[in-house]
CSV table of C-alpha atoms in Angstrom, one decimal:
chain,number,residue,atom,x,y,z
A,258,UNK,CA,0.0,0.0,0.0
A,259,UNK,CA,1.4,3.4,-1.0
A,260,UNK,CA,1.1,5.4,2.4
A,261,UNK,CA,3.3,8.4,1.4
A,262,UNK,CA,0.3,10.9,0.8
A,263,UNK,CA,-2.2,9.3,3.4
A,264,UNK,CA,-3.1,11.7,5.9
A,265,UNK,CA,-3.7,10.8,9.7
A,266,UNK,CA,-6.3,12.7,11.7
A,267,UNK,CA,-5.5,12.5,15.4
A,268,UNK,CA,-8.6,13.0,17.5
A,269,UNK,CA,-9.9,11.5,20.6
A,270,UNK,CA,-13.0,9.7,21.5
A,271,UNK,CA,-15.5,7.5,19.8
A,272,UNK,CA,-17.9,10.3,18.9
A,273,UNK,CA,-15.3,11.8,16.6
A,274,UNK,CA,-14.8,8.5,14.8
A,275,UNK,CA,-18.6,8.1,14.3
A,276,UNK,CA,-19.1,11.7,13.2
A,277,UNK,CA,-16.3,11.2,10.6
A,278,UNK,CA,-17.8,7.9,9.3
A,279,UNK,CA,-21.4,9.5,9.1
A,280,UNK,CA,-19.9,12.4,7.2
A,281,UNK,CA,-18.1,10.0,4.7
A,282,UNK,CA,-21.5,8.2,4.2
A,283,UNK,CA,-23.3,11.5,3.5
A,284,UNK,CA,-20.6,12.4,0.9
A,285,UNK,CA,-20.8,8.8,-0.6
A,286,UNK,CA,-24.6,9.3,-1.3
A,287,UNK,CA,-23.7,12.1,-3.6
A,288,UNK,CA,-20.9,10.2,-5.4
A,289,UNK,CA,-20.9,7.4,-8.1
A,290,UNK,CA,-18.3,5.5,-5.8
A,291,UNK,CA,-19.1,2.9,-3.3
A,292,UNK,CA,-18.6,3.8,0.3
A,293,UNK,CA,-16.5,2.3,3.1
A,294,UNK,CA,-18.8,-0.1,5.1
A,295,UNK,CA,-18.9,-0.4,8.8
A,296,UNK,CA,-16.9,-3.6,9.9
A,297,UNK,CA,-18.6,-6.0,12.1
A,298,UNK,CA,-18.4,-5.6,15.7
A,299,UNK,CA,-16.0,-8.4,16.2
A,300,UNK,CA,-13.3,-6.8,14.0
A,301,UNK,CA,-14.1,-3.2,14.8
A,302,UNK,CA,-12.2,-2.9,18.0
A,303,UNK,CA,-8.8,-1.1,18.4
A,304,UNK,CA,-7.5,1.9,16.8
A,305,UNK,CA,-6.9,0.6,13.3
A,306,UNK,CA,-10.5,0.9,12.3
A,307,UNK,CA,-10.9,4.3,13.6
A,308,UNK,CA,-7.8,5.4,11.7
A,309,UNK,CA,-9.0,3.6,8.5
A,310,UNK,CA,-12.3,5.6,8.5
A,311,UNK,CA,-10.5,8.9,9.2
A,312,UNK,CA,-8.2,8.4,6.4
A,313,UNK,CA,-11.0,7.3,4.0
A,314,UNK,CA,-13.0,10.4,4.9
A,315,UNK,CA,-10.1,12.7,4.2
A,316,UNK,CA,-9.4,11.1,0.9
A,317,UNK,CA,-13.2,11.3,0.1
A,318,UNK,CA,-13.0,15.1,0.6
A,319,UNK,CA,-10.6,15.2,-2.4
A,320,UNK,CA,-11.7,12.4,-4.5
A,321,UNK,CA,-11.8,14.4,-7.6
A,322,UNK,CA,-8.0,14.0,-7.6
A,323,UNK,CA,-6.2,11.0,-9.1
A,324,UNK,CA,-4.1,10.5,-6.1
A,325,UNK,CA,-7.2,10.4,-3.7
A,326,UNK,CA,-8.9,7.9,-5.9
A,327,UNK,CA,-5.9,5.4,-6.0
A,328,UNK,CA,-5.2,5.9,-2.2
A,329,UNK,CA,-8.7,5.0,-1.5
A,330,UNK,CA,-8.7,1.9,-3.8
A,331,UNK,CA,-5.8,0.8,-1.8
A,332,UNK,CA,-7.6,1.2,1.5
A,333,UNK,CA,-10.7,-0.8,-0.2
A,334,UNK,CA,-8.3,-3.7,-1.2
A,335,UNK,CA,-6.9,-4.0,2.3
A,336,UNK,CA,-10.5,-3.8,3.8
A,337,UNK,CA,-11.5,-6.6,1.6
A,338,UNK,CA,-8.6,-8.8,3.1
A,339,UNK,CA,-9.5,-7.8,6.7
A,340,UNK,CA,-13.2,-8.2,6.5
A,341,UNK,CA,-13.6,-11.0,4.0
A,342,UNK,CA,-16.0,-9.0,1.8
A,343,UNK,CA,-13.8,-9.2,-1.2
A,344,UNK,CA,-16.7,-9.0,-3.7
A,345,UNK,CA,-17.9,-5.5,-2.4
A,346,UNK,CA,-14.5,-4.0,-2.0
A,347,UNK,CA,-13.0,-5.4,-5.2
A,348,UNK,CA,-15.9,-3.7,-7.1
A,349,UNK,CA,-15.5,-0.5,-4.9
A,350,UNK,CA,-11.7,-0.3,-5.7
A,351,UNK,CA,-12.2,-1.3,-9.4
A,352,UNK,CA,-14.6,1.7,-9.7
A,353,UNK,CA,-12.0,4.2,-8.5
A,354,UNK,CA,-9.2,2.6,-10.6
A,355,UNK,CA,-11.2,2.7,-13.7
A,356,UNK,CA,-12.3,6.2,-13.2
A,357,UNK,CA,-8.7,7.2,-13.3
A,358,UNK,CA,-7.9,4.8,-16.3
A,359,UNK,CA,-10.9,6.4,-18.1
A,360,UNK,CA,-9.1,9.7,-18.0
A,361,UNK,CA,-5.6,8.2,-18.6
A,362,UNK,CA,-5.5,4.7,-19.9
A,363,UNK,CA,-1.7,4.5,-19.1
A,364,UNK,CA,-1.7,5.6,-15.6
A,365,UNK,CA,0.9,3.4,-13.9
A,366,UNK,CA,-0.4,3.2,-10.3
A,367,UNK,CA,-4.2,2.7,-11.3
A,368,UNK,CA,-2.9,-0.1,-13.7
A,369,UNK,CA,-1.0,-2.0,-10.9
A,370,UNK,CA,-4.0,-1.7,-8.7
A,371,UNK,CA,-6.3,-3.0,-11.5
A,372,UNK,CA,-4.0,-6.0,-11.8
A,373,UNK,CA,-4.1,-6.6,-8.2
A,374,UNK,CA,-7.9,-6.6,-8.1
A,375,UNK,CA,-8.0,-9.1,-11.0
A,376,UNK,CA,-5.7,-11.5,-9.2
A,377,UNK,CA,-8.1,-11.0,-6.2
A,378,UNK,CA,-10.9,-12.1,-8.5
A,379,UNK,CA,-8.8,-15.1,-9.9
A,380,UNK,CA,-8.7,-13.4,-13.3
A,381,UNK,CA,-5.1,-14.5,-13.7
A,382,UNK,CA,-4.9,-14.2,-17.5
A,383,UNK,CA,-6.2,-10.8,-17.5
A,384,UNK,CA,-3.8,-9.7,-14.7
A,385,UNK,CA,-0.8,-11.3,-16.5
A,386,UNK,CA,-1.7,-9.1,-19.7
A,387,UNK,CA,-1.7,-6.0,-17.7
A,388,UNK,CA,1.6,-7.0,-15.9
A,389,UNK,CA,3.4,-7.7,-19.2
A,390,UNK,CA,2.2,-4.3,-20.4
A,391,UNK,CA,3.5,-2.6,-17.3
A,392,UNK,CA,6.8,-4.4,-17.5
A,393,UNK,CA,7.5,-2.8,-20.9
A,394,UNK,CA,7.0,0.6,-19.2
A,395,UNK,CA,9.0,0.0,-16.0
A,396,UNK,CA,11.5,-2.7,-15.3
A,397,UNK,CA,12.4,-1.5,-11.9
A,398,UNK,CA,8.9,-1.9,-10.2
A,399,UNK,CA,8.8,-4.7,-7.5
A,400,UNK,CA,5.1,-4.4,-7.7
A,401,UNK,CA,5.0,-5.3,-11.4
A,402,UNK,CA,7.1,-8.4,-10.7
A,403,UNK,CA,4.9,-9.3,-7.8
A,404,UNK,CA,1.8,-9.3,-10.2
A,405,UNK,CA,3.7,-11.4,-12.6
A,406,UNK,CA,4.7,-13.9,-10.0
A,407,UNK,CA,1.3,-14.4,-8.8
A,408,UNK,CA,-0.3,-14.6,-12.3
A,409,UNK,CA,2.3,-17.1,-13.6
A,410,UNK,CA,2.2,-19.3,-10.4
A,411,UNK,CA,-1.7,-19.5,-10.8
A,412,UNK,CA,-1.5,-20.1,-14.6
A,413,UNK,CA,1.2,-22.9,-13.9
A,414,UNK,CA,4.1,-21.1,-15.4
A,415,UNK,CA,6.4,-21.9,-12.5
A,416,UNK,CA,9.7,-21.2,-14.1
A,417,UNK,CA,8.5,-17.9,-15.3
A,418,UNK,CA,7.2,-17.1,-11.9
A,419,UNK,CA,10.7,-18.0,-10.3
A,420,UNK,CA,12.5,-15.6,-12.7
A,421,UNK,CA,10.1,-12.9,-11.7
A,422,UNK,CA,10.3,-13.5,-7.9
A,423,UNK,CA,14.3,-13.4,-8.3
A,424,UNK,CA,13.8,-9.9,-9.9
A,425,UNK,CA,11.3,-8.7,-7.3
A,426,UNK,CA,13.5,-9.7,-4.3
A,427,UNK,CA,16.4,-8.2,-5.7
A,428,UNK,CA,14.6,-5.0,-6.1
A,429,UNK,CA,12.7,-4.8,-2.9
A,430,UNK,CA,13.7,-7.5,-0.2
A,431,UNK,CA,10.6,-7.2,2.0
A,432,UNK,CA,7.6,-9.2,3.2
A,433,UNK,CA,6.0,-9.2,-0.1
A,434,UNK,CA,9.0,-10.6,-1.9
A,435,UNK,CA,10.0,-13.0,0.7
A,436,UNK,CA,6.5,-14.5,1.1
A,437,UNK,CA,6.4,-15.2,-2.7
A,438,UNK,CA,9.9,-16.8,-2.6
A,439,UNK,CA,8.6,-19.0,0.2
A,440,UNK,CA,5.5,-20.1,-1.7
A,441,UNK,CA,7.6,-21.0,-4.7
A,442,UNK,CA,10.0,-23.0,-2.7
A,443,UNK,CA,7.1,-24.9,-1.3
A,444,UNK,CA,5.6,-25.5,-4.7
A,445,UNK,CA,9.0,-27.1,-5.5
A,446,UNK,CA,9.1,-29.3,-2.3
A,447,UNK,CA,11.8,-27.3,-0.4
A,448,UNK,CA,10.0,-26.9,2.8
A,449,UNK,CA,13.1,-26.0,4.7
A,450,UNK,CA,13.8,-23.1,2.2
A,451,UNK,CA,10.2,-22.2,2.2
A,452,UNK,CA,10.0,-21.8,6.1
A,453,UNK,CA,13.2,-19.8,6.1
A,454,UNK,CA,11.9,-17.4,3.6
A,455,UNK,CA,8.5,-17.0,5.3
A,456,UNK,CA,10.4,-16.3,8.6
A,457,UNK,CA,12.2,-13.6,6.8
A,458,UNK,CA,8.9,-12.2,5.5
A,459,UNK,CA,7.4,-12.1,9.2
A,460,UNK,CA,10.7,-10.4,10.4
A,461,UNK,CA,10.4,-7.8,7.6
A,462,UNK,CA,6.9,-6.9,8.5
A,463,UNK,CA,5.2,-4.8,11.2
A,464,UNK,CA,4.1,-6.7,14.2
A,465,UNK,CA,0.3,-6.9,14.4
A,466,UNK,CA,-0.4,-5.8,10.9
A,467,UNK,CA,-2.7,-8.0,8.9
A,468,UNK,CA,-0.1,-9.0,6.2
A,469,UNK,CA,2.5,-9.8,8.9
A,470,UNK,CA,0.4,-12.0,10.7
A,471,UNK,CA,-1.0,-13.6,7.7
A,472,UNK,CA,2.6,-14.5,6.9
A,473,UNK,CA,2.9,-15.8,10.6
A,474,UNK,CA,-0.1,-18.1,9.9
A,475,UNK,CA,1.5,-19.2,6.6
A,476,UNK,CA,4.5,-20.1,8.3
A,477,UNK,CA,2.5,-22.2,10.7
A,478,UNK,CA,0.8,-23.9,7.9
A,479,UNK,CA,4.2,-24.9,6.6
A,480,UNK,CA,5.1,-26.5,9.9
A,481,UNK,CA,1.6,-28.3,9.8
A,482,UNK,CA,2.6,-29.8,6.3
A,483,UNK,CA,6.1,-30.8,7.8
A,484,UNK,CA,4.5,-32.8,10.4
A,485,UNK,CA,5.5,-30.1,13.2
A,486,UNK,CA,1.9,-29.6,14.7
A,487,UNK,CA,3.2,-28.3,18.2
A,488,UNK,CA,5.4,-25.7,16.4
A,489,UNK,CA,2.5,-24.8,14.1
A,490,UNK,CA,0.3,-24.2,17.1
A,491,UNK,CA,3.0,-21.8,18.5
A,492,UNK,CA,2.8,-19.9,15.3
A,493,UNK,CA,-1.0,-19.5,15.3
A,494,UNK,CA,-0.9,-18.5,19.0
A,495,UNK,CA,1.8,-15.9,18.1
A,496,UNK,CA,-0.3,-14.4,15.3
A,497,UNK,CA,-3.4,-14.2,17.8
A,498,UNK,CA,-1.3,-12.4,20.4
A,499,UNK,CA,-0.1,-9.9,17.9
A,500,UNK,CA,-3.5,-9.4,16.1
A,501,UNK,CA,-6.2,-10.5,18.6
A,502,UNK,CA,-9.2,-12.1,16.8
A,503,UNK,CA,-7.2,-12.9,13.7
A,504,UNK,CA,-9.5,-15.4,11.9
A,505,UNK,CA,-6.9,-17.3,10.0
A,506,UNK,CA,-4.9,-18.0,13.2
A,507,UNK,CA,-8.1,-19.2,14.8
A,508,UNK,CA,-8.7,-21.6,11.7
A,509,UNK,CA,-4.9,-22.8,12.1
A,510,UNK,CA,-5.6,-23.7,15.7
A,511,UNK,CA,-8.8,-25.5,14.6
A,512,UNK,CA,-6.7,-27.6,12.2
A,513,UNK,CA,-4.1,-28.4,15.1
A,514,UNK,CA,-7.0,-29.6,17.4
A,515,UNK,CA,-8.4,-31.5,14.6
A,516,UNK,CA,-5.2,-33.1,14.0
A,517,UNK,CA,-5.0,-34.1,17.6
A,518,UNK,CA,-8.3,-35.3,17.6
A,519,UNK,CA,-9.8,-32.7,20.0
A,520,UNK,CA,-12.8,-32.2,17.9
A,521,UNK,CA,-14.8,-29.9,20.4
A,522,UNK,CA,-12.0,-27.5,20.6
A,523,UNK,CA,-11.5,-27.6,16.7
A,524,UNK,CA,-15.2,-26.7,16.6
A,525,UNK,CA,-14.8,-23.9,18.9
A,526,UNK,CA,-11.8,-22.4,16.9
A,527,UNK,CA,-13.5,-22.7,13.6
A,528,UNK,CA,-16.7,-20.9,14.9
A,529,UNK,CA,-14.3,-18.2,16.2
A,530,UNK,CA,-12.8,-17.7,12.9
A,531,UNK,CA,-16.2,-17.8,11.3
A,532,UNK,CA,-17.5,-15.0,13.6
A,533,UNK,CA,-14.5,-12.9,12.7
A,534,UNK,CA,-14.5,-13.4,9.0
A,535,UNK,CA,-16.9,-14.6,6.3
A,536,UNK,CA,-14.9,-17.6,4.5
A,537,UNK,CA,-16.5,-20.7,3.1
A,538,UNK,CA,-13.6,-22.6,4.1
A,539,UNK,CA,-14.4,-22.4,7.8
A,540,UNK,CA,-17.7,-24.0,7.1
A,541,UNK,CA,-15.9,-26.8,5.2
A,542,UNK,CA,-13.7,-27.4,8.1
A,543,UNK,CA,-16.7,-27.5,10.5
A,544,UNK,CA,-18.4,-30.0,8.1
A,545,UNK,CA,-15.2,-32.3,8.3
A,546,UNK,CA,-15.0,-32.1,12.0
A,547,UNK,CA,-18.7,-32.8,12.6
A,548,UNK,CA,-18.3,-35.9,10.1
A,549,UNK,CA,-15.4,-37.1,12.3
A,550,UNK,CA,-17.7,-36.8,15.4
A,551,UNK,CA,-20.4,-38.9,13.5
A,552,UNK,CA,-22.8,-35.8,13.4
A,553,UNK,CA,-23.9,-36.3,9.7
A,554,UNK,CA,-26.6,-33.6,10.1
A,555,UNK,CA,-24.4,-30.8,11.2
A,556,UNK,CA,-21.7,-32.1,8.7
A,557,UNK,CA,-24.3,-31.7,5.8
A,558,UNK,CA,-25.5,-28.4,7.3
A,559,UNK,CA,-22.2,-26.7,7.1
A,560,UNK,CA,-21.2,-28.0,3.8
A,561,UNK,CA,-24.3,-26.6,2.3
A,562,UNK,CA,-23.5,-23.3,3.8
A,563,UNK,CA,-20.1,-23.3,2.2
A,564,UNK,CA,-21.7,-24.4,-1.1
A,565,UNK,CA,-24.4,-21.4,-0.8
A,566,UNK,CA,-21.6,-18.9,0.0
A,567,UNK,CA,-19.5,-20.0,-3.0
A,568,UNK,CA,-22.5,-20.2,-5.5
A,569,UNK,CA,-23.7,-16.7,-4.3
A,570,UNK,CA,-20.2,-15.4,-5.1
A,571,UNK,CA,-20.4,-17.0,-8.5
A,572,UNK,CA,-23.9,-15.6,-9.1
A,573,UNK,CA,-22.8,-12.1,-8.3
A,574,UNK,CA,-20.3,-12.4,-11.0
A,575,UNK,CA,-22.9,-13.6,-13.4
A,576,UNK,CA,-24.9,-10.7,-12.5
A,577,UNK,CA,-22.1,-8.1,-12.8
A,578,UNK,CA,-18.9,-9.0,-14.8
A,579,UNK,CA,-17.1,-6.3,-12.9
A,580,UNK,CA,-17.1,-8.4,-9.7
A,581,UNK,CA,-16.8,-11.8,-11.1
A,582,UNK,CA,-14.9,-14.1,-8.9
A,583,UNK,CA,-13.8,-17.5,-10.4
A,584,UNK,CA,-14.1,-20.2,-7.6
A,585,UNK,CA,-14.7,-23.5,-9.6
A,586,UNK,CA,-11.8,-25.1,-8.1
A,587,UNK,CA,-13.1,-24.5,-4.6
A,588,UNK,CA,-16.6,-25.5,-5.7
A,589,UNK,CA,-15.3,-28.8,-7.0
A,590,UNK,CA,-14.0,-29.7,-3.5
A,591,UNK,CA,-17.1,-28.6,-1.7
A,592,UNK,CA,-19.2,-30.8,-4.1
A,593,UNK,CA,-17.1,-33.6,-3.3
A,594,UNK,CA,-17.7,-33.1,0.2
A,595,UNK,CA,-21.3,-33.4,-0.5
A,596,UNK,CA,-20.8,-36.4,-2.6
A,597,UNK,CA,-22.1,-34.9,-5.7
A,598,UNK,CA,-19.4,-36.1,-8.0
A,599,UNK,CA,-20.9,-34.9,-11.4
A,600,UNK,CA,-21.1,-31.2,-10.1
A,601,UNK,CA,-17.7,-31.6,-8.8
A,602,UNK,CA,-16.4,-32.7,-12.4
A,603,UNK,CA,-18.5,-29.9,-14.0
A,604,UNK,CA,-16.6,-27.2,-11.9
A,605,UNK,CA,-13.1,-29.0,-11.9
A,606,UNK,CA,-13.2,-29.0,-15.9
A,607,UNK,CA,-14.3,-25.3,-16.0
A,608,UNK,CA,-11.3,-24.4,-13.7
A,609,UNK,CA,-8.9,-26.7,-15.9
A,610,UNK,CA,-10.1,-25.0,-19.1
A,611,UNK,CA,-9.0,-21.7,-17.6
A,612,UNK,CA,-5.7,-23.0,-16.0
A,613,UNK,CA,-4.6,-26.3,-17.6
A,614,UNK,CA,-1.0,-26.1,-16.3
A,615,UNK,CA,-1.7,-25.2,-12.7
A,616,UNK,CA,-0.7,-28.1,-10.4
A,617,UNK,CA,-3.6,-27.6,-7.9
A,618,UNK,CA,-6.1,-27.5,-10.6
A,619,UNK,CA,-4.8,-30.8,-11.9
A,620,UNK,CA,-4.9,-32.2,-8.5
A,621,UNK,CA,-8.5,-31.5,-8.1
A,622,UNK,CA,-9.5,-32.8,-11.4
A,623,UNK,CA,-7.4,-36.0,-10.8
A,624,UNK,CA,-9.1,-36.4,-7.5
A,625,UNK,CA,-12.6,-36.1,-8.9
A,626,UNK,CA,-11.9,-38.6,-11.5
A,627,UNK,CA,-10.5,-40.9,-8.8
A,628,UNK,CA,-13.7,-40.5,-6.9
A,629,UNK,CA,-15.6,-41.2,-9.9
A,630,UNK,CA,-13.6,-44.4,-10.4
A,631,UNK,CA,-11.9,-43.2,-13.7
A,632,UNK,CA,-8.4,-44.2,-12.9
A,633,UNK,CA,-7.0,-43.7,-16.4
A,634,UNK,CA,-8.0,-39.9,-16.4
A,635,UNK,CA,-7.0,-39.6,-12.7
A,636,UNK,CA,-3.5,-40.9,-13.5
A,637,UNK,CA,-3.2,-38.6,-16.4
A,638,UNK,CA,-4.0,-35.4,-14.5
A,639,UNK,CA,-2.2,-36.2,-11.2
A,640,UNK,CA,1.1,-36.6,-13.3
A,641,UNK,CA,0.8,-32.9,-14.1
A,642,UNK,CA,0.0,-32.1,-10.4
A,643,UNK,CA,3.3,-33.7,-9.5
A,644,UNK,CA,5.6,-32.0,-12.0
A,645,UNK,CA,7.2,-29.5,-9.5
A,646,UNK,CA,8.1,-32.2,-7.0
A,647,UNK,CA,5.8,-30.9,-4.4
A,648,UNK,CA,6.1,-32.5,-0.9
A,649,UNK,CA,2.7,-31.7,0.1
A,650,UNK,CA,1.5,-34.8,2.0
A,651,UNK,CA,-2.2,-34.4,1.1
A,652,UNK,CA,-1.2,-34.2,-2.6
A,653,UNK,CA,1.3,-37.2,-2.4
A,654,UNK,CA,-1.3,-39.2,-0.6
A,655,UNK,CA,-4.0,-38.7,-3.3
A,656,UNK,CA,-1.4,-39.4,-5.9
A,657,UNK,CA,-0.5,-42.5,-4.2
A,658,UNK,CA,-4.0,-43.8,-4.0
A,659,UNK,CA,-4.5,-42.8,-7.7
A,660,UNK,CA,-1.3,-44.6,-9.0
A,661,UNK,CA,-1.8,-47.7,-6.8
A,662,UNK,CA,-5.4,-48.3,-7.9
A,663,UNK,CA,-4.4,-47.1,-11.4
A,664,UNK,CA,-2.1,-50.1,-11.7
A,665,UNK,CA,1.2,-48.6,-10.6
A,666,UNK,CA,1.5,-50.2,-7.3
A,667,UNK,CA,5.3,-49.6,-6.7
A,668,UNK,CA,4.9,-45.8,-7.3
A,669,UNK,CA,1.7,-45.7,-5.4
A,670,UNK,CA,3.1,-47.6,-2.4
A,671,UNK,CA,6.0,-45.2,-2.2
A,672,UNK,CA,3.9,-42.1,-2.2
A,673,UNK,CA,1.5,-43.6,0.3
A,674,UNK,CA,4.4,-44.7,2.7
A,675,UNK,CA,5.8,-41.1,2.4
A,676,UNK,CA,2.6,-39.5,3.2
A,677,UNK,CA,2.0,-41.4,6.2
A,678,UNK,CA,4.8,-39.5,7.9
A,679,UNK,CA,2.0,-36.6,8.2
A,680,UNK,CA,-0.9,-39.0,8.8
A,681,UNK,CA,-2.5,-36.7,11.4
A,682,UNK,CA,-3.5,-34.1,8.8
A,683,UNK,CA,-4.9,-36.6,6.1
A,684,UNK,CA,-8.6,-36.8,6.0
A,685,UNK,CA,-9.9,-39.8,7.7
A,686,UNK,CA,-11.3,-41.5,4.5
A,687,UNK,CA,-8.0,-41.1,2.9
A,688,UNK,CA,-6.1,-42.4,5.8
A,689,UNK,CA,-8.4,-45.4,6.2
A,690,UNK,CA,-7.9,-46.3,2.5
A,691,UNK,CA,-4.2,-45.8,2.8
A,692,UNK,CA,-3.8,-48.1,5.9
A,693,UNK,CA,-5.8,-50.7,4.2
A,694,UNK,CA,-3.0,-50.7,1.4
A,695,UNK,CA,0.1,-50.1,3.7
A,696,UNK,CA,-0.3,-52.7,6.4
C-alpha cells in the first residue's frame, strides 16, 4: 500500500470517529463510488478501524483528484482482506481505478491496482496481460514483478514465476517478496527453504499488521505440512497474540486440534474464525469435524452453507462482470464433500479449461476422476500435478492412491508410505484407504 500521501487525523473519543464515518457516508450518497462499510463488531475494536475511517473520509473530501482515488482504492483492497468482503471491496476499488484509467489509460499506479484486483478475483490471465504491459513501461518496479509472480504461479508457469520472484526480491527485499519466494519453494518441495523465507517475511513486517500475521499463519501451515504440529500451534498463537481475533490464526488452531482429535476444541476455533471473517472454508472445516464426530446432520448443514456462499459469489459475477470471481476449484472440492461427483467434475473442468498447467487444478481434477472410479484420467492429471516435485502430504497421498489403484502399485505404495509421515493431517477417508493398502 502506498502510504506516502495518506493523512492521519489525530482525534480523541469514539464520537469523533462516528462523526467522521457519518460524514463520509453522506458524501458517498452524492458520489458514483461505493462507500466504506462499517465493520462487524468483532473486528471493529482497536485504533486501526478508527484510523481507516478517518483516512477514508479525508480522501473522500478530495476524491476528484487521481491520487485520492488510487489511495482510497488501496484502502478498499486491504479492507477486503480484513473483512472477507472481497466482492464488495473489489468492485469498490475497481470503480475508483477505472475512473482514473478512463481519463488516462496508461496511468501506472491505477494499472497496478487493477491487476491486483484481477488477481483477487482469480482473473489471472487478465492480470498477466496488464503485468506484461506494465513491465514494458518500467522494469524496476517490484510491484510489477509481484503481479507477474502471482499470475504465472496461478497459470502454472512456474519457471517464469521463479524468474520474476528473483527480480522482485532483488529490487525490494521485504515481506511481499520473501513471502512469494517462500511459496515458490513450497511448490518445488523445498519446505526447509520455504520456512526460512517465510520467517524473513515475518521479520520484515510490522508486528500486528494483517499482512505480517498472515505470513505468521502461513509459516504455521508450513510447519503443519512438515508434521510439526506443536510448532504450528505456537505460530498460530503468536499471530493471535499480535493481532487479537485474527480469523486465519483461529482456523490454524482449529486444524491443530482436529489433527490431535480434540474435535470440540476444533469446532470452537473454527466458529471463532467464522465469527470474525466470512469465509466458506471455515464451514468446510466444520463439516469435516462434525463428520469425524459422527454428526452427519451438522456436517451436511455446514457443507451446504459453504456451497451457498461459493455459489452466491459466482452468481454475483454472473450478474455483474466487474465483480466476477472464479471459484470453480473451490466448488469442485465442496461438491465432493457433498458427494455430488458430477457437479464436482463440472466445476473442476471449468477451472481446468482456464488454467490447464496449474498443479492445484490438475490435482482437483485428478481427485474428482478418482472418486468417480476413472483411474485412467486420474493418473493422467495427477502426473501434471506432481511436475514440481511438491512434498505436500495431502497431494502425495492422493497421488499414491491414484497410482496404486491405477495399476502402478510400486509408485503408489512409495507415495502412500511417504505421506503417512504426516498422517495426522490426512482426511480420515484417505487415511483409512491408505492403511488398508500399507499394512
